[in-house]
GROMACS .gro file of C-alpha atoms in nm:
model
  374
    1MET     CA    1  -2.161  29.908 -13.701
    2LYS     CA    2  -2.562  30.003 -13.542
    3ILE     CA    3  -2.804  29.785 -13.594
    4ALA     CA    4  -3.162  29.893 -13.460
    5VAL     CA    5  -3.514  29.713 -13.364
    6LEU     CA    6  -3.788  29.897 -13.435
    7LYS     CA    7  -4.117  29.897 -13.223
    8GLU     CA    8  -4.356  29.674 -13.476
    9THR     CA    9  -4.632  29.908 -13.592
   10ALA     CA   10  -4.842  29.681 -13.794
   11ALA     CA   11  -5.188  29.600 -13.634
   12GLY     CA   12  -5.207  29.324 -13.429
   13GLU     CA   13  -4.811  29.277 -13.386
   14ARG     CA   14  -4.722  29.205 -13.068
   15ARG     CA   15  -4.383  29.042 -13.134
   16VAL     CA   16  -4.009  29.229 -13.136
   17SER     CA   17  -3.682  29.110 -13.377
   18ALA     CA   18  -3.497  29.103 -13.090
   19THR     CA   19  -3.424  28.929 -12.749
   20PRO     CA   20  -3.252  29.110 -12.449
   21GLU     CA   21  -3.091  28.781 -12.511
   22THR     CA   22  -2.968  28.891 -12.901
   23VAL     CA   23  -2.855  29.216 -12.764
   24LYS     CA   24  -2.642  29.102 -12.615
   25LYS     CA   25  -2.513  28.848 -12.875
   26PHE     CA   26  -2.498  29.117 -13.107
   27ILE     CA   27  -2.300  29.386 -12.870
   28GLY     CA   28  -2.031  29.006 -12.855
   29LEU     CA   29  -1.964  29.061 -13.199
   30GLY     CA   30  -1.857  29.426 -13.166
   31ALA     CA   31  -2.233  29.587 -13.319
   32GLU     CA   32  -2.437  29.834 -13.145
   33VAL     CA   33  -2.774  29.812 -13.089
   34ALA     CA   34  -2.973  30.123 -13.071
   35VAL     CA   35  -3.371  29.960 -12.934
   36GLU     CA   36  -3.654  30.186 -13.060
   37ALA     CA   37  -3.894  30.251 -12.685
   38GLY     CA   38  -4.118  30.027 -12.647
   39ALA     CA   39  -4.070  29.776 -12.920
   40GLY     CA   40  -4.074  29.485 -12.625
   41GLU     CA   41  -4.411  29.562 -12.411
   42HIS     CA   42  -4.617  29.352 -12.656
   43ALA     CA   43  -4.359  29.070 -12.621
   44SER     CA   44  -4.270  29.095 -12.241
   45VAL     CA   45  -3.971  29.256 -12.265
   46ALA     CA   46  -3.917  29.551 -12.113
   47ASP     CA   47  -3.743  29.874 -12.229
   48GLN     CA   48  -3.499  29.826 -11.831
   49ALA     CA   49  -3.403  29.519 -11.967
   50PHE     CA   50  -3.309  29.621 -12.325
   51ALA     CA   51  -3.099  29.867 -12.118
   52ASP     CA   52  -2.938  29.581 -11.882
   53SER     CA   53  -2.833  29.338 -12.157
   54GLY     CA   54  -2.630  29.681 -12.307
   55ALA     CA   55  -2.875  29.845 -12.605
   56LYS     CA   56  -3.000  30.186 -12.636
   57ILE     CA   57  -3.318  30.279 -12.590
   58GLY     CA   58  -3.474  30.622 -12.807
   59SER     CA   59  -3.699  30.699 -13.057
   60ARG     CA   60  -3.727  30.549 -13.377
   61GLY     CA   61  -3.552  30.863 -13.511
   62ASP     CA   62  -3.224  30.794 -13.248
   63VAL     CA   63  -3.270  30.435 -13.341
   64LEU     CA   64  -3.256  30.526 -13.747
   65ALA     CA   65  -3.003  30.779 -13.692
   66ASP     CA   66  -2.661  30.612 -13.908
   67ALA     CA   67  -2.793  30.229 -13.845
   68ASP     CA   68  -2.684  30.047 -14.085
   69ILE     CA   69  -2.911  29.749 -13.988
   70VAL     CA   70  -3.221  29.759 -13.883
   71LEU     CA   71  -3.411  29.435 -13.756
   72GLY     CA   72  -3.845  29.372 -13.788
   73VAL     CA   73  -4.071  29.174 -13.775
   74GLN     CA   74  -4.316  29.317 -14.034
   75GLY     CA   75  -4.081  29.454 -14.288
   76PRO     CA   76  -4.099  29.879 -14.166
   77ASP     CA   77  -4.377  30.098 -14.341
   78PRO     CA   78  -4.115  30.283 -14.600
   79ASP     CA   79  -4.313  30.609 -14.440
   80SER     CA   80  -4.169  30.554 -14.107
   81LEU     CA   81  -3.746  30.530 -14.238
   82GLY     CA   82  -3.670  30.898 -14.309
   83GLY     CA   83  -3.378  30.936 -14.206
   84LEU     CA   84  -3.208  30.565 -14.341
   85LYS     CA   85  -2.921  30.610 -14.536
   86GLN     CA   86  -2.852  30.471 -14.880
   87GLY     CA   87  -2.764  30.053 -14.898
   88ALA     CA   88  -2.885  29.974 -14.508
   89TRP     CA   89  -2.962  29.660 -14.472
   90ILE     CA   90  -3.360  29.631 -14.402
   91VAL     CA   91  -3.398  29.236 -14.189
   92ALA     CA   92  -3.772  29.138 -14.158
   93GLY     CA   93  -4.016  28.912 -14.293
   94LEU     CA   94  -4.168  29.099 -14.541
   95ASN     CA   95  -4.415  28.947 -14.762
   96PRO     CA   96  -4.222  29.033 -15.099
   97PHE     CA   97  -4.528  28.877 -15.306
   98GLY     CA   98  -4.832  29.117 -15.113
   99GLU     CA   99  -4.619  29.364 -14.991
  100ARG     CA  100  -4.467  29.388 -15.408
  101ALA     CA  101  -4.503  29.761 -15.352
  102ARG     CA  102  -4.354  29.844 -14.976
  103ILE     CA  103  -4.081  29.640 -15.190
  104ASP     CA  104  -4.035  29.895 -15.476
  105ARG     CA  105  -4.037  30.145 -15.196
  106TYR     CA  106  -3.765  29.997 -15.044
  107ALA     CA  107  -3.547  30.024 -15.357
  108ALA     CA  108  -3.625  30.362 -15.412
  109LEU     CA  109  -3.519  30.484 -15.013
  110GLY     CA  110  -3.184  30.281 -15.136
  111ALA     CA  111  -3.248  30.000 -14.850
  112GLU     CA  112  -3.095  29.630 -14.953
  113ALA     CA  113  -3.391  29.452 -14.827
  114LEU     CA  114  -3.348  29.108 -14.665
  115ALA     CA  115  -3.663  28.936 -14.704
  116MET     CA  116  -3.584  28.629 -14.455
  117GLU     CA  117  -3.890  28.417 -14.591
  118PHE     CA  118  -3.757  28.380 -14.884
  119MET     CA  119  -3.470  28.131 -14.701
  120PRO     CA  120  -3.335  27.903 -14.879
  121ARG     CA  121  -3.411  27.551 -14.761
  122ILE     CA  122  -3.084  27.380 -14.692
  123THR     CA  123  -2.944  27.198 -14.405
  124ARG     CA  124  -2.715  27.486 -14.299
  125ALA     CA  125  -3.003  27.769 -14.334
  126GLN     CA  126  -3.207  27.565 -14.042
  127SER     CA  127  -3.120  27.799 -13.793
  128MET     CA  128  -3.216  28.121 -13.970
  129ASP     CA  129  -3.572  27.998 -14.106
  130ILE     CA  130  -3.801  28.223 -13.973
  131LEU     CA  131  -4.094  28.068 -14.128
  132SER     CA  132  -4.000  27.660 -13.916
  133SER     CA  133  -3.969  27.837 -13.626
  134GLN     CA  134  -4.285  28.073 -13.626
  135SER     CA  135  -4.498  27.837 -13.807
  136ASN     CA  136  -4.439  27.571 -13.508
  137LEU     CA  137  -4.562  27.720 -13.281
  138SER     CA  138  -4.856  27.803 -13.524
  139GLY     CA  139  -4.935  27.473 -13.561
  140TYR     CA  140  -4.904  27.409 -13.114
  141LYS     CA  141  -5.180  27.762 -13.089
  142ALA     CA  142  -5.423  27.618 -13.383
  143VAL     CA  143  -5.520  27.320 -13.139
  144LEU     CA  144  -5.524  27.516 -12.812
  145ASP     CA  145  -5.779  27.743 -13.006
  146ALA     CA  146  -5.995  27.449 -13.185
  147ALA     CA  147  -5.971  27.396 -12.769
  148ALA     CA  148  -6.079  27.661 -12.681
  149GLU     CA  149  -6.402  27.712 -12.900
  150TYR     CA  150  -6.503  27.307 -12.842
  151ASP     CA  151  -6.756  27.272 -12.589
  152ARG     CA  152  -6.606  26.898 -12.526
  153ALA     CA  153  -6.270  26.768 -12.375
  154PHE     CA  154  -6.054  26.626 -12.653
  155PRO     CA  155  -5.946  26.311 -12.428
  156MET     CA  156  -6.150  25.997 -12.356
  157MET     CA  157  -6.270  26.012 -12.002
  158MET     CA  158  -6.395  25.751 -11.799
  159THR     CA  159  -6.628  25.803 -11.499
  160ALA     CA  160  -6.876  25.676 -11.273
  161ALA     CA  161  -7.101  25.874 -11.466
  162GLY     CA  162  -7.017  25.697 -11.822
  163THR     CA  163  -6.768  25.743 -12.059
  164VAL     CA  164  -6.620  26.060 -12.266
  165SER     CA  165  -6.521  25.991 -12.560
  166ALA     CA  166  -6.152  26.147 -12.762
  167ALA     CA  167  -6.235  26.386 -12.930
  168LYS     CA  168  -6.166  26.307 -13.353
  169VAL     CA  169  -5.876  26.597 -13.452
  170PHE     CA  170  -5.806  26.556 -13.856
  171VAL     CA  171  -5.452  26.761 -13.975
  172MET     CA  172  -5.452  26.892 -14.286
  173GLY     CA  173  -5.093  26.998 -14.487
  174VAL     CA  174  -4.813  26.781 -14.231
  175GLY     CA  175  -4.520  27.073 -14.292
  176VAL     CA  176  -4.448  27.174 -13.949
  177ALA     CA  177  -4.735  27.341 -13.842
  178GLY     CA  178  -4.876  27.020 -13.890
  179LEU     CA  179  -4.702  26.826 -13.768
  180GLN     CA  180  -4.672  26.999 -13.418
  181ALA     CA  181  -5.070  27.033 -13.420
  182ILE     CA  182  -5.100  26.683 -13.466
  183ALA     CA  183  -4.830  26.623 -13.166
  184THR     CA  184  -5.001  26.857 -12.988
  185ALA     CA  185  -5.348  26.744 -12.998
  186ARG     CA  186  -5.243  26.340 -12.905
  187ARG     CA  187  -5.108  26.506 -12.629
  188LEU     CA  188  -5.395  26.620 -12.515
  189GLY     CA  189  -5.600  26.293 -12.579
  190ALA     CA  190  -5.744  26.263 -12.939
  191GLN     CA  191  -5.763  26.047 -13.208
  192VAL     CA  192  -5.593  26.232 -13.425
  193SER     CA  193  -5.527  26.142 -13.864
  194ALA     CA  194  -5.399  26.380 -14.160
  195THR     CA  195  -5.317  26.443 -14.428
  196ASP     CA  196  -5.139  26.570 -14.703
  197VAL     CA  197  -5.040  26.624 -15.095
  198ARG     CA  198  -4.660  26.441 -15.043
  199ALA     CA  199  -4.626  26.057 -15.003
  200ALA     CA  200  -4.323  26.125 -14.760
  201THR     CA  201  -4.492  26.251 -14.513
  202LYS     CA  202  -4.646  25.948 -14.387
  203GLU     CA  203  -4.409  25.823 -14.198
  204GLN     CA  204  -4.374  26.087 -14.001
  205ILE     CA  205  -4.766  26.112 -13.966
  206LEU     CA  206  -4.736  25.726 -13.844
  207SER     CA  207  -4.432  25.812 -13.615
  208LEU     CA  208  -4.686  26.060 -13.465
  209GLY     CA  209  -4.922  25.800 -13.331
  210ALA     CA  210  -5.115  25.969 -13.656
  211LYS     CA  211  -5.353  25.791 -13.847
  212PRO     CA  212  -5.266  25.877 -14.201
  213ILE     CA  213  -5.567  25.988 -14.438
  214PHE     CA  214  -5.387  25.971 -14.823
  215VAL     CA  215  -5.521  25.903 -15.185
  216GLU     CA  216  -5.346  25.564 -15.371
  217ASN     CA  217  -5.241  25.535 -15.717
  218VAL     CA  218  -5.297  25.876 -15.805
  219ALA     CA  219  -5.069  26.066 -15.991
  220GLY     CA  220  -4.981  26.393 -15.838
  221ILE     CA  221  -4.974  26.216 -15.415
  222GLU     CA  222  -4.582  26.327 -15.393
  223GLY     CA  223  -4.663  26.722 -15.468
  224GLU     CA  224  -4.322  26.739 -15.384
  225GLY     CA  225  -4.211  27.088 -15.446
  226THR     CA  226  -3.873  27.234 -15.465
  227GLY     CA  227  -3.740  27.363 -15.131
  228GLY     CA  228  -3.970  27.095 -14.949
  229TYR     CA  229  -4.236  27.330 -15.037
  230ALA     CA  230  -4.589  27.134 -15.180
  231THR     CA  231  -4.651  27.234 -15.556
  232GLU     CA  232  -5.043  27.249 -15.657
  233MET     CA  233  -5.208  26.907 -15.706
  234SER     CA  234  -5.310  26.739 -16.053
  235ASP     CA  235  -5.749  26.805 -16.126
  236GLU     CA  236  -5.723  26.385 -16.075
  237TYR     CA  237  -5.566  26.387 -15.716
  238LYS     CA  238  -5.780  26.687 -15.627
  239ALA     CA  239  -6.072  26.494 -15.721
  240ALA     CA  240  -5.958  26.154 -15.542
  241GLN     CA  241  -5.895  26.377 -15.203
  242ALA     CA  242  -6.202  26.556 -15.241
  243GLU     CA  243  -6.366  26.272 -15.234
  244LEU     CA  244  -6.178  26.140 -14.940
  245VAL     CA  245  -6.136  26.409 -14.762
  246SER     CA  246  -6.509  26.420 -14.776
  247SER     CA  247  -6.622  26.072 -14.598
  248HIS     CA  248  -6.378  26.164 -14.332
  249ILE     CA  249  -6.460  26.498 -14.277
  250ALA     CA  250  -6.772  26.399 -14.240
  251LYS     CA  251  -6.643  26.234 -13.888
  252GLN     CA  252  -6.418  26.426 -13.750
  253ASP     CA  253  -6.490  26.671 -13.440
  254ILE     CA  254  -6.151  26.935 -13.560
  255VAL     CA  255  -6.041  26.980 -13.836
  256ILE     CA  256  -5.730  27.213 -13.881
  257THR     CA  257  -5.588  27.341 -14.257
  258THR     CA  258  -5.217  27.448 -14.278
  259ALA     CA  259  -5.189  27.416 -14.630
  260LEU     CA  260  -4.982  27.676 -14.826
  261ILE     CA  261  -4.783  27.747 -15.140
  262PRO     CA  262  -4.513  28.044 -15.189
  263GLY     CA  263  -4.614  28.336 -15.374
  264ARG     CA  264  -4.970  28.188 -15.442
  265PRO     CA  265  -5.275  28.186 -15.284
  266ALA     CA  266  -5.342  27.908 -14.979
  267PRO     CA  267  -5.496  27.615 -15.186
  268ARG     CA  268  -5.894  27.566 -15.134
  269LEU     CA  269  -5.906  27.239 -14.871
  270ILE     CA  270  -6.245  27.246 -14.766
  271SER     CA  271  -6.580  27.344 -14.964
  272ASP     CA  272  -6.904  27.443 -14.753
  273ALA     CA  273  -7.114  27.166 -14.882
  274GLN     CA  274  -6.790  26.948 -14.668
  275VAL     CA  275  -6.814  27.199 -14.397
  276ALA     CA  276  -7.220  27.138 -14.360
  277SER     CA  277  -7.129  26.736 -14.381
  278MET     CA  278  -6.921  26.786 -13.958
  279LYS     CA  279  -7.120  26.783 -13.666
  280PRO     CA  280  -7.314  27.070 -13.583
  281GLY     CA  281  -6.996  27.169 -13.292
  282SER     CA  282  -6.742  27.083 -13.513
  283VAL     CA  283  -6.403  27.383 -13.508
  284ILE     CA  284  -6.273  27.360 -13.849
  285VAL     CA  285  -5.907  27.601 -13.804
  286ASP     CA  286  -5.789  27.810 -14.072
  287LEU     CA  287  -5.398  27.821 -14.037
  288ALA     CA  288  -5.413  27.984 -14.460
  289VAL     CA  289  -5.669  28.240 -14.375
  290GLU     CA  290  -5.445  28.531 -14.484
  291GLN     CA  291  -5.378  28.393 -14.772
  292GLY     CA  292  -5.735  28.361 -14.941
  293GLY     CA  293  -5.786  28.023 -14.696
  294ASN     CA  294  -5.835  27.689 -14.751
  295VAL     CA  295  -6.200  27.695 -14.598
  296GLU     CA  296  -6.484  27.824 -14.788
  297GLY     CA  297  -6.659  28.043 -14.589
  298ALA     CA  298  -6.330  28.163 -14.362
  299VAL     CA  299  -6.288  28.517 -14.257
  300ALA     CA  300  -5.939  28.604 -14.158
  301GLY     CA  301  -5.977  28.789 -13.815
  302GLU     CA  302  -6.323  28.646 -13.754
  303VAL     CA  303  -6.454  28.298 -13.549
  304VAL     CA  304  -6.730  28.216 -13.748
  305THR     CA  305  -7.025  27.926 -13.743
  306VAL     CA  306  -7.155  27.813 -14.093
  307HIS     CA  307  -7.370  27.571 -14.103
  308GLY     CA  308  -7.352  27.497 -13.689
  309VAL     CA  309  -6.986  27.433 -13.746
  310LYS     CA  310  -6.730  27.696 -13.620
  311ILE     CA  311  -6.548  27.863 -13.878
  312VAL     CA  312  -6.152  27.961 -13.651
  313GLY     CA  313  -5.976  28.218 -13.858
  314HIS     CA  314  -5.720  28.431 -13.606
  315ARG     CA  315  -5.474  28.646 -13.816
  316ASN     CA  316  -5.092  28.616 -13.712
  317VAL     CA  317  -5.120  28.337 -13.571
  318PRO     CA  318  -4.750  28.343 -13.384
  319SER     CA  319  -4.816  28.694 -13.320
  320ARG     CA  320  -5.065  28.529 -13.032
  321LEU     CA  321  -4.761  28.358 -12.863
  322ALA     CA  322  -4.524  28.673 -12.897
  323ALA     CA  323  -4.268  28.587 -12.606
  324ASP     CA  324  -4.241  28.308 -12.792
  325THR     CA  325  -4.272  28.299 -13.087
  326SER     CA  326  -4.020  28.655 -13.062
  327ALA     CA  327  -3.737  28.514 -12.931
  328LEU     CA  328  -3.704  28.197 -13.180
  329PHE     CA  329  -3.781  28.516 -13.424
  330ALA     CA  330  -3.428  28.735 -13.220
  331ARG     CA  331  -3.286  28.395 -13.234
  332ASN     CA  332  -3.351  28.349 -13.703
  333LEU     CA  333  -3.226  28.692 -13.745
  334PHE     CA  334  -2.883  28.673 -13.485
  335ASN     CA  335  -2.773  28.318 -13.626
  336PHE     CA  336  -2.825  28.459 -13.988
  337LEU     CA  337  -2.617  28.768 -13.923
  338SER     CA  338  -2.374  28.601 -13.684
  339ALA     CA  339  -2.326  28.304 -13.959
  340PHE     CA  340  -2.191  28.558 -14.189
  341TRP     CA  341  -2.051  28.773 -13.953
  342ASP     CA  342  -1.634  28.910 -14.137
  343LYS     CA  343  -1.420  28.973 -13.789
  344GLU     CA  344  -1.242  29.185 -13.952
  345ALA     CA  345  -1.451  29.425 -14.167
  346GLY     CA  346  -1.711  29.465 -13.812
  347LYS     CA  347  -2.028  29.351 -14.022
  348PRO     CA  348  -2.168  29.073 -14.231
  349VAL     CA  349  -2.049  28.960 -14.578
  350LEU     CA  350  -2.330  28.729 -14.741
  351ASP     CA  351  -2.211  28.444 -14.993
  352GLU     CA  352  -2.374  28.423 -15.258
  353GLU     CA  353  -2.626  28.041 -15.228
  354ILE     CA  354  -2.845  28.294 -14.939
  355GLY     CA  355  -2.751  28.641 -14.979
  356ASN     CA  356  -2.872  28.578 -15.352
  357ALA     CA  357  -3.154  28.366 -15.218
  358VAL     CA  358  -3.308  28.642 -14.952
  359ARG     CA  359  -3.207  29.018 -15.130
  360VAL     CA  360  -3.427  29.177 -15.276
  361THR     CA  361  -3.328  29.522 -15.332
  362GLN     CA  362  -2.973  29.632 -15.393
  363GLY     CA  363  -2.862  29.985 -15.571
  364GLY     CA  364  -3.205  30.076 -15.577
  365LYS     CA  365  -3.315  29.811 -15.782
  366VAL     CA  366  -3.467  29.479 -15.708
  367VAL     CA  367  -3.310  29.238 -15.790
  368SER     CA  368  -3.494  28.933 -15.688
  369GLU     CA  369  -3.575  28.670 -15.989
  370ARG     CA  370  -3.810  28.507 -15.796
  371LEU     CA  371  -3.975  28.848 -15.746
  372LEU     CA  372  -3.923  28.935 -16.080
  373GLY     CA  373  -4.041  28.613 -16.242
  374ALA     CA  374  -4.399  28.670 -16.041
   0.00000   0.00000   0.00000
């Protein structure tokens, strides 16, 4: 069983799908691990560190030769997979909805592609969930990015020259990223409030010391979809939320938006008029900018100023903390493959519940019901 670790080629991608820690663990299971030269350089992992852990270092062609499993952070370009043997697994974040043409090409190559984003949100799969591990650090980084753009302090400071007021931070979308953003902003001394379409998050917001901002007694507030994801809000709820948010957002110094709906464009949470209502010098960080954005006027990959408000739209926020996000991503992949490792077969053998959920191609065809039904 040979596992190949590829160097990421997507623009701006700094992460790597394995670390010396996980390489050692794979070798401990009986696998051979080959790492493409330079795979970890942007995540502070030298080739020698991989070699010291037992991996073989080589060119992409050498690494792919006879590989049974190919690991990646983002799905590799099919054109770069020359020589990949039939039935080999590609295990990575594949962005199946956004990169459907690439998925079709994996099928044409005869690869069995496993999309880690499709990992079911069940208890036994929590340690395999790349969305949660990467979102956690994205929420943290969003607050730091906001602080870097904000030209004032976060905590209240009482000095001989006078008092500096605490920054007011509003987090919209209280999933993994939102919760970490709340916690980080609180640690920095900000006055924090938050909202979400799922009523169950109110207690979580309170537990972190933030103020929940919720529309009451309007259909659609539950907003709870399959697997813990948010669903689209009702029109009535959208209108009520817009009114509530408009009055609240005008008083905020920093807003962080994190709302995503799998397989659909990000919901629009902040309009141009709401941006205009904020004080000059305020900051908005849109973590959903690559999926269309929660904020009107946000531009993917740029920090723009609209009505005197900075709107931060960094791409691939997890990659901005490459060393830590790589470590977590690599553990997600190891936890996934090791959980199904069959010692007698010397390879992982997936069960139906998780296997059918993450498998998107097999036998030359696209087999994911989520994609076929899209």
